[in-house]
XYZ file of C-alpha atoms in Angstrom:
574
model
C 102.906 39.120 44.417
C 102.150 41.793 41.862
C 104.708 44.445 41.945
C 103.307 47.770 43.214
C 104.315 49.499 39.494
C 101.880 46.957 37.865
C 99.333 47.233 40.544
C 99.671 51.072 39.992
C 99.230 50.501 36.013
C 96.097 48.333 36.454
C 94.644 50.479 39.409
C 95.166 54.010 37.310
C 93.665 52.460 34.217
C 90.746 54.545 32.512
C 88.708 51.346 33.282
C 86.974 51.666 36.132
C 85.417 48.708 36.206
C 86.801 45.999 38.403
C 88.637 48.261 40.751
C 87.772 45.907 43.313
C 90.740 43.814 42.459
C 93.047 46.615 43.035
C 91.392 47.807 46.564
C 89.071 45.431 47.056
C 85.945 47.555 47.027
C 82.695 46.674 44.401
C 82.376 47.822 41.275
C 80.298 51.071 40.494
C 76.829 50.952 39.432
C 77.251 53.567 36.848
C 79.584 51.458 34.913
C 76.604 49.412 33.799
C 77.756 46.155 34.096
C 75.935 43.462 31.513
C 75.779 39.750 31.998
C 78.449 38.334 29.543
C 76.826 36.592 26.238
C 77.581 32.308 26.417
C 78.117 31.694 30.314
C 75.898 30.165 32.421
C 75.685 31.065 36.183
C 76.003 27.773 38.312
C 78.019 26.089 35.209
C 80.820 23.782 36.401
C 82.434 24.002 32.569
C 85.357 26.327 31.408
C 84.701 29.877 31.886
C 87.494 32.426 30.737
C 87.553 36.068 30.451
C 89.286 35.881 27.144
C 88.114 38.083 24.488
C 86.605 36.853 21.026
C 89.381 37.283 18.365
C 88.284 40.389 15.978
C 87.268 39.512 12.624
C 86.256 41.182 9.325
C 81.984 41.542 8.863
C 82.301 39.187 6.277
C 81.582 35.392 5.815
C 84.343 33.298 6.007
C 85.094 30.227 3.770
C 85.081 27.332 6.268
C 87.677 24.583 5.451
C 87.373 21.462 8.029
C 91.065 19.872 8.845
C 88.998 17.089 11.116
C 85.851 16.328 12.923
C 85.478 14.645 15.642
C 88.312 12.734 16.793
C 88.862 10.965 19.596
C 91.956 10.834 21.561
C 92.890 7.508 23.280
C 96.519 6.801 22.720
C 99.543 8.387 22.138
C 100.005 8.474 18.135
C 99.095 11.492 15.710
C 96.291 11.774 13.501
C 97.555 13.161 10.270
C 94.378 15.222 7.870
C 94.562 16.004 4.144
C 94.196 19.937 3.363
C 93.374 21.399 0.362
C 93.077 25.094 -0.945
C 89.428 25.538 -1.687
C 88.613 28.964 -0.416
C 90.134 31.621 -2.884
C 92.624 34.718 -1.791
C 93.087 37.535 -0.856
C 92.138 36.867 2.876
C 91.843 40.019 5.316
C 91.797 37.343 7.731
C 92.502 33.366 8.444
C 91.958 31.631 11.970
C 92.265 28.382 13.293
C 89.305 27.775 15.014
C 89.024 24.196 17.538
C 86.501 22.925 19.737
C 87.697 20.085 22.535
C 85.413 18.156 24.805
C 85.960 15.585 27.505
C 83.610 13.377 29.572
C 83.058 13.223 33.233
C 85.799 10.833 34.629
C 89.523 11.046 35.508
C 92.189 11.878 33.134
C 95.364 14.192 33.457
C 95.303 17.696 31.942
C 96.858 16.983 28.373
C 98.831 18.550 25.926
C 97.397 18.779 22.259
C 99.149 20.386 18.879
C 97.861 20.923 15.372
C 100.362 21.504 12.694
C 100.029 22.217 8.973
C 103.230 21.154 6.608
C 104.945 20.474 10.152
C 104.338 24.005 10.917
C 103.069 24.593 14.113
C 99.763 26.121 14.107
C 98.574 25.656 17.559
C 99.725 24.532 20.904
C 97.917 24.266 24.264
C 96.662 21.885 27.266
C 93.035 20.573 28.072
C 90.730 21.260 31.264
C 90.974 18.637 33.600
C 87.504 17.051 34.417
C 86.333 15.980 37.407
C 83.870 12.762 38.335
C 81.258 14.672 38.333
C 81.737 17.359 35.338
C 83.046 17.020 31.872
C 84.328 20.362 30.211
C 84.077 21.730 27.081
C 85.364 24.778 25.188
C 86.907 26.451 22.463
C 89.914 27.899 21.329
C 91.004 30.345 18.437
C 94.437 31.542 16.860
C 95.149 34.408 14.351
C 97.157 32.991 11.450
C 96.950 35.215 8.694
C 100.718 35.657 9.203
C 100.796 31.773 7.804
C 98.232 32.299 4.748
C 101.481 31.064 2.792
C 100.644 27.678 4.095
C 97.084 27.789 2.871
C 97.733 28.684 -0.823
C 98.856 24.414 -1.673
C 97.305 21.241 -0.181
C 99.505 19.938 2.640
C 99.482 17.180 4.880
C 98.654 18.541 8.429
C 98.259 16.734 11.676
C 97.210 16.868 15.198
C 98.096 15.135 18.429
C 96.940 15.144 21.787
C 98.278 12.446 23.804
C 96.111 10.498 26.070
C 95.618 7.071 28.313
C 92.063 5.693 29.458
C 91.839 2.230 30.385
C 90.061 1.472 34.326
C 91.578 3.933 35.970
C 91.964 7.047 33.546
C 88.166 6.899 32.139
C 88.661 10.802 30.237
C 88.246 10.588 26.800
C 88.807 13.717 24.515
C 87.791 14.681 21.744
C 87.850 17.622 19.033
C 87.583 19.110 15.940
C 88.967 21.756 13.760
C 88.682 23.822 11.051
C 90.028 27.112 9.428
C 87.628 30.547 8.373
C 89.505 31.887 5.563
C 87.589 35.698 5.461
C 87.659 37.374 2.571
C 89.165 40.708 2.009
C 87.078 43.359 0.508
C 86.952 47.137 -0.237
C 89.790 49.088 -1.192
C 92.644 48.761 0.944
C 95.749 46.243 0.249
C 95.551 42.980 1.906
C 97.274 42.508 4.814
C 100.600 41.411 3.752
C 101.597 37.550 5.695
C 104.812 35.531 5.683
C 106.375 34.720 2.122
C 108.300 31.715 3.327
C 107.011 30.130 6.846
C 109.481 27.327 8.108
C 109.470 25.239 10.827
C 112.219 24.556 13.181
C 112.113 20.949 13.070
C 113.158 17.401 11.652
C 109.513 16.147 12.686
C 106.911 15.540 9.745
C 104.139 15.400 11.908
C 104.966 18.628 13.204
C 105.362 17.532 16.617
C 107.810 19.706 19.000
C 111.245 19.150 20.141
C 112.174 18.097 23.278
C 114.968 19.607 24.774
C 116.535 17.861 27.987
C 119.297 18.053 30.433
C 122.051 16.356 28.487
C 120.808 17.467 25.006
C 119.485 20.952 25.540
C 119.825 22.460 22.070
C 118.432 21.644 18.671
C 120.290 22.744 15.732
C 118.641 23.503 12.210
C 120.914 24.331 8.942
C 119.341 26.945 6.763
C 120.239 27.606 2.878
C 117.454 30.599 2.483
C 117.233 32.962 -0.640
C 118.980 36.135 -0.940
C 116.098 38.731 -1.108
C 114.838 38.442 2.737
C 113.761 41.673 4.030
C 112.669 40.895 7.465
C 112.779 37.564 9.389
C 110.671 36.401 12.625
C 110.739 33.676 14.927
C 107.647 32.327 16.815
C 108.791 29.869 19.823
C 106.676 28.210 22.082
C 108.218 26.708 25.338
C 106.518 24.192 27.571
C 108.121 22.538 30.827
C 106.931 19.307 31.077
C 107.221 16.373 34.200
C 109.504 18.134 36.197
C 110.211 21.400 34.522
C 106.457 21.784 34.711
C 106.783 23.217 38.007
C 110.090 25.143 36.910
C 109.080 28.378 38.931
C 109.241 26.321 42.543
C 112.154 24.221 41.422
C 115.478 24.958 43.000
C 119.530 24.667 42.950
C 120.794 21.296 42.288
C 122.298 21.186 45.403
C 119.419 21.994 47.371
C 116.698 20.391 45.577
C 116.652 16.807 47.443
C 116.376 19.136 50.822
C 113.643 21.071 49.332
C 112.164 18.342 48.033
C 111.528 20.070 45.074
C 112.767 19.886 41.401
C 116.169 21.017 40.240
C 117.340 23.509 37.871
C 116.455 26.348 39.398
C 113.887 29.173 39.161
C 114.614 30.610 35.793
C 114.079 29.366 32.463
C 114.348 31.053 29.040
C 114.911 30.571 25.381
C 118.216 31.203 23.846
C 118.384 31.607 19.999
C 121.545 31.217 18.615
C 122.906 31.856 14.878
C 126.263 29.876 13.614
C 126.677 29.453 17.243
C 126.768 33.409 18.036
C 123.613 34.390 21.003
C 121.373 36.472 18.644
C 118.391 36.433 20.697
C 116.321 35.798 24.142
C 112.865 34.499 24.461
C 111.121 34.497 28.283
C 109.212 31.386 28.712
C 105.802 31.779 30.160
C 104.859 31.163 33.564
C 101.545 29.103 32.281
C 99.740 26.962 34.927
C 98.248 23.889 33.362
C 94.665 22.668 34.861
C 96.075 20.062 36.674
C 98.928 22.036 38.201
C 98.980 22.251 42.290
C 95.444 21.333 42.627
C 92.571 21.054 40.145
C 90.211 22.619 42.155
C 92.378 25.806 41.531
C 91.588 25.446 37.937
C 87.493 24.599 37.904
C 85.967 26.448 36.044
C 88.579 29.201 35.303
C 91.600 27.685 33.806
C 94.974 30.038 33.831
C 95.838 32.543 31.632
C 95.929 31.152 27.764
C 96.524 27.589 29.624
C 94.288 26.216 26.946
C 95.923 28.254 24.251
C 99.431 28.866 24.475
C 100.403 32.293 22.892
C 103.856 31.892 20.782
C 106.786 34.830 21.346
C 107.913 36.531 18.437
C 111.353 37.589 18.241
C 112.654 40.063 15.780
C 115.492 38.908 14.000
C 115.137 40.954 10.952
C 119.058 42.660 11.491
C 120.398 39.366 11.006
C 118.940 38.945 7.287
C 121.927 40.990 6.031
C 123.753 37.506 6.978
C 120.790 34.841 6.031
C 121.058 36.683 2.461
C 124.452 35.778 1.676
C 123.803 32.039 0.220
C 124.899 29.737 2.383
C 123.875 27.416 4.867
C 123.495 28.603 8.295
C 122.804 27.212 11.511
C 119.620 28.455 13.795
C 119.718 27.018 17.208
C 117.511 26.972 19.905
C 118.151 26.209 23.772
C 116.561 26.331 26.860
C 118.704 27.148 29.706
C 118.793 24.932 32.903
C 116.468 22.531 31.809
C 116.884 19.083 33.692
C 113.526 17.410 32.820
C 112.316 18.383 29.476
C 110.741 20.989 27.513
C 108.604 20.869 24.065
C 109.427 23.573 22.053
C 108.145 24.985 18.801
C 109.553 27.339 16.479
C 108.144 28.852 13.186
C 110.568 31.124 10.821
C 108.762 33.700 9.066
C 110.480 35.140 6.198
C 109.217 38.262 4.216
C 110.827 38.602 0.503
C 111.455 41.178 -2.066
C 110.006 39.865 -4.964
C 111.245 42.132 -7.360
C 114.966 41.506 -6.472
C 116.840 38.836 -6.316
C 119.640 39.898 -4.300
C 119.768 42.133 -1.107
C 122.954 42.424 -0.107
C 123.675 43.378 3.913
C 125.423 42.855 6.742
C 125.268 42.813 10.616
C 126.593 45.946 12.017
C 126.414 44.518 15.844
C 125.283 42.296 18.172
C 126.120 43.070 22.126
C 124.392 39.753 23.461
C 126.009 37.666 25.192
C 125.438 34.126 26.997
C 122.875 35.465 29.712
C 124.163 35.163 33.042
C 122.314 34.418 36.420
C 122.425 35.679 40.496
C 121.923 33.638 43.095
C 121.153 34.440 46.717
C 120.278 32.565 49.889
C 119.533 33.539 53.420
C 119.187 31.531 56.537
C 117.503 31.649 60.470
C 120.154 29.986 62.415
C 120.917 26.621 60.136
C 117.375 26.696 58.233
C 117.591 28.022 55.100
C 114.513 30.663 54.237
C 115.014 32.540 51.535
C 115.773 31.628 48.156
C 116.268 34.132 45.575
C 117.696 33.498 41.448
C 117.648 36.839 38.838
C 118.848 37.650 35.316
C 119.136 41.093 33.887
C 120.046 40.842 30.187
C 120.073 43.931 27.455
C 121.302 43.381 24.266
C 121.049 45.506 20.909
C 121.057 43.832 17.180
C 121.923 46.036 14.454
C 122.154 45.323 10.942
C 121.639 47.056 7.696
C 120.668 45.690 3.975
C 120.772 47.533 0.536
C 117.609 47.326 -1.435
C 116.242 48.936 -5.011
C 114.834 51.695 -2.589
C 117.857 52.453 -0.930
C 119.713 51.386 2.611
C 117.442 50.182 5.724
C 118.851 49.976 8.944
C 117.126 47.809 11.160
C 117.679 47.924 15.314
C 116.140 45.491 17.757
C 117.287 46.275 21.402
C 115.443 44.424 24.100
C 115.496 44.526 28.034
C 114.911 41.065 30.061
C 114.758 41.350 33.260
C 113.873 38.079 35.734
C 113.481 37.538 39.447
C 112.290 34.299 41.647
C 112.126 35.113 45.281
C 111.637 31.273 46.875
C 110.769 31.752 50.993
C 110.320 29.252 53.561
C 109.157 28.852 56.709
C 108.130 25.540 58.152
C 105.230 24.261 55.887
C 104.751 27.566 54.422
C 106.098 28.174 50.785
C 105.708 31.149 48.910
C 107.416 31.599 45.306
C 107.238 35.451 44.051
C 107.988 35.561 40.661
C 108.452 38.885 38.176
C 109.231 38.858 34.651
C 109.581 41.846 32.217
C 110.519 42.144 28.917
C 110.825 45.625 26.502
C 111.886 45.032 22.916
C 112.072 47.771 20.383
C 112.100 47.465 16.453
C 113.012 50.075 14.700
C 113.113 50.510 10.611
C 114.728 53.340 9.517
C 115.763 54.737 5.619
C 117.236 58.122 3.720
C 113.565 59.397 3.766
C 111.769 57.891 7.295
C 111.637 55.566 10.685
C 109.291 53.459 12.153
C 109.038 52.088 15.382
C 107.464 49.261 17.450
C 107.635 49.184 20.755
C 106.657 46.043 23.189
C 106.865 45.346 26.712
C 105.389 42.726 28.690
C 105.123 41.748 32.791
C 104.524 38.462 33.615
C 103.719 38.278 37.711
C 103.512 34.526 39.273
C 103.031 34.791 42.961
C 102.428 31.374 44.904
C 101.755 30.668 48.621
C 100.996 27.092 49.912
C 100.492 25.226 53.318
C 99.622 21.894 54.024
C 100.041 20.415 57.879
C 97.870 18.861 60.160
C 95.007 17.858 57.667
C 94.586 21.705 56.706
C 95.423 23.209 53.026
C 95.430 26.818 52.106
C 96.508 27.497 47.987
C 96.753 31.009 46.690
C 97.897 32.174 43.540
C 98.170 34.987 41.439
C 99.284 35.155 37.817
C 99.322 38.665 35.608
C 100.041 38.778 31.931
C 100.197 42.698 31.319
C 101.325 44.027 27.313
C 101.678 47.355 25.742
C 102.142 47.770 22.078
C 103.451 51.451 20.839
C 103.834 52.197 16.619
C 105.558 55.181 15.747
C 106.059 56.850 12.644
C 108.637 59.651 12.960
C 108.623 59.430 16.616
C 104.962 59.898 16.634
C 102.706 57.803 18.038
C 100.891 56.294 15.518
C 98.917 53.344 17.038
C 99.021 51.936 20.752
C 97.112 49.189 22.658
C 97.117 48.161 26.261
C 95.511 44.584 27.524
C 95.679 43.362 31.059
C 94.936 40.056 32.843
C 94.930 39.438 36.589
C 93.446 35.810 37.919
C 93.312 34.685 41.496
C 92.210 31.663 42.787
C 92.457 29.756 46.029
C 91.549 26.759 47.692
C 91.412 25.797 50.958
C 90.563 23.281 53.702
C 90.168 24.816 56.910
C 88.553 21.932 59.036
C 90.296 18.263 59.024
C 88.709 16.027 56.406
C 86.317 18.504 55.450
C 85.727 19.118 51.415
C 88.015 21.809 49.609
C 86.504 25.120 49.247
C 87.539 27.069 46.566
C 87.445 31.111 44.920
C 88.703 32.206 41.676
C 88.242 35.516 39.239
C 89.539 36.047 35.916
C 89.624 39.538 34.722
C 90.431 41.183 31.594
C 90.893 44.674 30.087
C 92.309 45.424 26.696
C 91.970 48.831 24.685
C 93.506 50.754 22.019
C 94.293 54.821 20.948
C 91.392 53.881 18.213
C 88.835 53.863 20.900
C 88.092 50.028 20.887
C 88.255 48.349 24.316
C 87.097 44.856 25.980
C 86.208 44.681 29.344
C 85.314 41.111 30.770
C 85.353 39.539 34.633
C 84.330 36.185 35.422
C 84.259 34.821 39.484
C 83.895 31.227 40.466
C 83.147 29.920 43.873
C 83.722 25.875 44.750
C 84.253 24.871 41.512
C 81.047 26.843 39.893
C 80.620 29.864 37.474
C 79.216 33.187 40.006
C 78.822 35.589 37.330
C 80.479 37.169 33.907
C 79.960 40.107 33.561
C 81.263 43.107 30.525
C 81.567 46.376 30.575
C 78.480 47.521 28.215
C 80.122 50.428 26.323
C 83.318 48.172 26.139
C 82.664 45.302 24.066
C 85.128 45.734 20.639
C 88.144 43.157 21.241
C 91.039 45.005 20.079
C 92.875 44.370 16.648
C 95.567 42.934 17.307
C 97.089 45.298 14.216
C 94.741 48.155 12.900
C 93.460 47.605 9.405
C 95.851 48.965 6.561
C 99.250 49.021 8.569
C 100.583 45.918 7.271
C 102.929 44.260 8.785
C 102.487 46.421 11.928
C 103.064 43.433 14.484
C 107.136 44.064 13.252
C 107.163 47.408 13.229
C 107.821 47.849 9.471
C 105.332 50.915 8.654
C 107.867 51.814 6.315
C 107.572 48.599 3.846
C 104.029 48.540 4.503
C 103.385 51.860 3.000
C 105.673 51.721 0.034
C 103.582 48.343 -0.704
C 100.420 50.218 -0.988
């Protein structure tokens, strides 16, 4: 369930509009509620509050990677790139539309990769006999422009079966809008080196198993990094799907449930030293539990899985020295599998050659877990697994400008309450996560701060021929800049979905509610404000706030880099 601190947060938010999710009453009149632009009341195909990507005013350059492709089997589709839209770009973004017929066919997992780089990672909308689906996804990458600047061999995979049974054909297309930057103002500054963590050509991920958990990659990097980032993406699949509900080895079988456990994260280790911990996201594909919990709101960023950047600039001190290193990556208590992506992002000095550095410290250590159980009489009913991990990362490196020392410290904290009670299950989930980068030198600091809450809250009963499914998900993220201490730039954005399904009568159909709502805004006066509802399977309304209809930047024009909190470099460049 949502935790009364996050229900406070979305509840005391300066939007007013949707309070109804927090008390349950309707939304005021005088917030002036518009029908939301490209949704169709009655519509049985995807409908997501998510908020348009912002973009510069400009045209972009268009550069197709492939047009309509089908997906029938399980093999990639590789697609010839070539730089034909000149730099500077103020903005690049993967842009890819997906389709699939009326039939049967299993939610699917598709990637798109450029140079084996990972440039995109999500699942599809399961369709129903009646209703095929279609939609649209988008993906900042300006952070990659690197990539763009050479022809390179790219590919995309979504695996898929139709024959009799499995009739679902997909299909899709893609393309990147290079927009040009104009006016005054420097370019915003992207990756000078963008590797990916992989042996895979076709840019495929890794799977990581029980047995063989870890993937190691040996780096020989240049010696004039000033920052470095990781990107990781981390999806359970067969088993470790349902990782959330799974449960103790031991008591799995009696469950009947998967094992493992309830938790799940990313370790990221360097020469075989901890150096950093990723959460993996709770997301619910469309198939997951029951379609009809998915139709025709899918869960949050289900289609479009969001990567997790880790700061690991402290380290860089170490990746500077000239010889090979070893990045690993791990995810703990996996017993199925996961695919995982990872994308290094390196950012150079060009006019040195050399940065010397070291690491100063590093207080991580292998993240530990606590386990708790509690029984009526010889019937076990409570089920409980958390991890509380704090670490700090300091390092320091010695440039033509003088000494930077860079700190990361970062707060994970994890809990999965499991309860049962005859054919009741409910699985309460929290996950929060506070990181904070800070750059400092002889003359300034800057300061990025980041925390997230991730709320999965489950119940489910099935006897007797009746079914009742509820579940809430929450993805809420602040983003603080500082310069000097002083707030510089901050944004807020908030999701909350619910959606249910039930069968209250024997043999009767499924009935079915769902509402997807989303706030975002920033301390530059740009906010989004979008709800969608759903009732048995079909779009009710969507609905925006109509003085609240700027998607936020995700960094405010000319702070560059600001997602890494490096103010500092980025004004020096300019």
């Amino acid at each position: 369930m949502f935790s009364p601190l996050l229900r406070a947060v979305a509840c005391s938010s300066l939007l007013a509009l949707m309070l109804w999710a927090c008390g349950g009453v309707t939304p005021p009149n005088e917030l002036q509620l518009l029908p939301a632009a490209g949704f169709e009341t009655g519509s049985m195909n995807v409908a997501s509050a998510d908020a348009p990507l912002p973009r510069p005013a400009a045209q972009p350059c268009v550069v197709d990677l492939y047009a309509d492709k089908e997906f029938r089997d399980f093999s990639s589709s590789s697609f010839k790139y070539n730089p034909v839209c000149p730099g500077p770009w103020a903005k690049v973004i993967l842009q890819a539309d997906f389709a699939v017929n009326a039939g049967r066919q299993f939610d699917r997992t598709g990637h798109i990769s450029l140079g084996g780089v990972n440039l995109y990672t999500g699942t599809t909308q399961e369709p129903s006999a009646a209703n095929a689906a279609s939609w649209r996804i988008e993906r900042d990458v300006t952070d990659y422009s690197r990539l763009f600047a050479q022809s390179q061999e790219g590919a995309v995979d979504l695996d898929n079966l139709v024959n009799e049974t499995y009739t679902g054909v997909l299909r899709g297309s893609a393309r990147l809008l290079f927009y040009p930057h104009e006016g005054d103002s420097i370019a915003p500054r992207s990756a000078d080196m963008v590797i990916a963590l992989t042996d895979r050509k076709d840019g495929r991920p890794l799977q990581l198993k029980q047995g063989a958990p870890e993937y190691k990659h040996t780096l020989q990097l240049p010696r004039n990094n000033l920052r470095a980032y990781l990107d990781v993406i981390a999806q359970g699949q067969a088993d470790d799907e349902f990782w959330y509900a799974c449960a103790p080895d031991d008591l799995a079988e009696t469950l009947q449930t998967c094992p493992g456990g309830g938790l799940r994260q990313v370790q990221v280790l360097l020469d075989d030293k901890p150096v950093g911990l990723a959460p993996i996201m709770p997301w619910m594909f469309t198939g997951g539990i029951s379609p009809r919990l998915w139709r025709p709101i899918p869960g949050i960023h289900a289609l479009n899985f969001q990567p997790f950047r880790l700061d690991l600039s402290p380290l860089v001190g170490i990746l500077n020295d000239g010889r090979p290193h070893t990045l690993a990556l791990r995810v703990q208590n996996v017993r199925h599998y996961f695919n995982l992506s990872a994308n290094l992002l390196l950012y150079r000095d060009a006019q040195s050659e050399s940065i010397p550095g070291r690491l100063l410290e590093n207080t991580l250590s292998a993240p530990q877990q606590q386990l708790r159980k509690q029984a009526q009489g010889d019937t076990l009913s409570e089920l409980q697994v958390s991890s509380d991990n704090s670490y700090v990362l300091r390092g320091e490196i010695h440039t033509a400008r003088g000494r930077e020392l860079l700190e990361v410290e970062q707060k994970m904290r994890f809990s999965n309450l499991q309860k049962y009670a005859g054919a009741l299950q409910v699985f309460d989930q929290g996950s929060t996560l506070e990181t904070s980068s800070r750059v400092s030198t002889a003359y300034a600091s800057s300061r990025l701060q980041r925390s997230y809450s991730m709320p999965l809250w489950l119940s489910h009963r099935d006897e007797n021929g009746l079914l009742d499914i509820r579940m809430k998900l929450g993805l809420h993220a602040v983003n603080r800049l500082s310069w000097q201490d002083n707030l510089s730039w901050g944004s807020q954005t908030t999701h909350e979905l619910e959606t249910t399904v039930a069968r209250t009568v024997p043999g009767a159909s499924l009935s079915s509610k769902a509402w997807h709502r989303l706030e975002q805004r920033d301390t530059r006066g740009a906010c989004f404000a979008r709800l969608v509802n759903a009732q048995d399977a079909k779009l009710q309304s969507a609905q925006d706030e109509s003085a609240c209809r700027q998607p936020v930047q995700d960094k405010p024009w000319g702070i560059q880099p600001l997602e890494w909190g490096d103010l500092w470099l980025a004004l020096i460049n300019q």
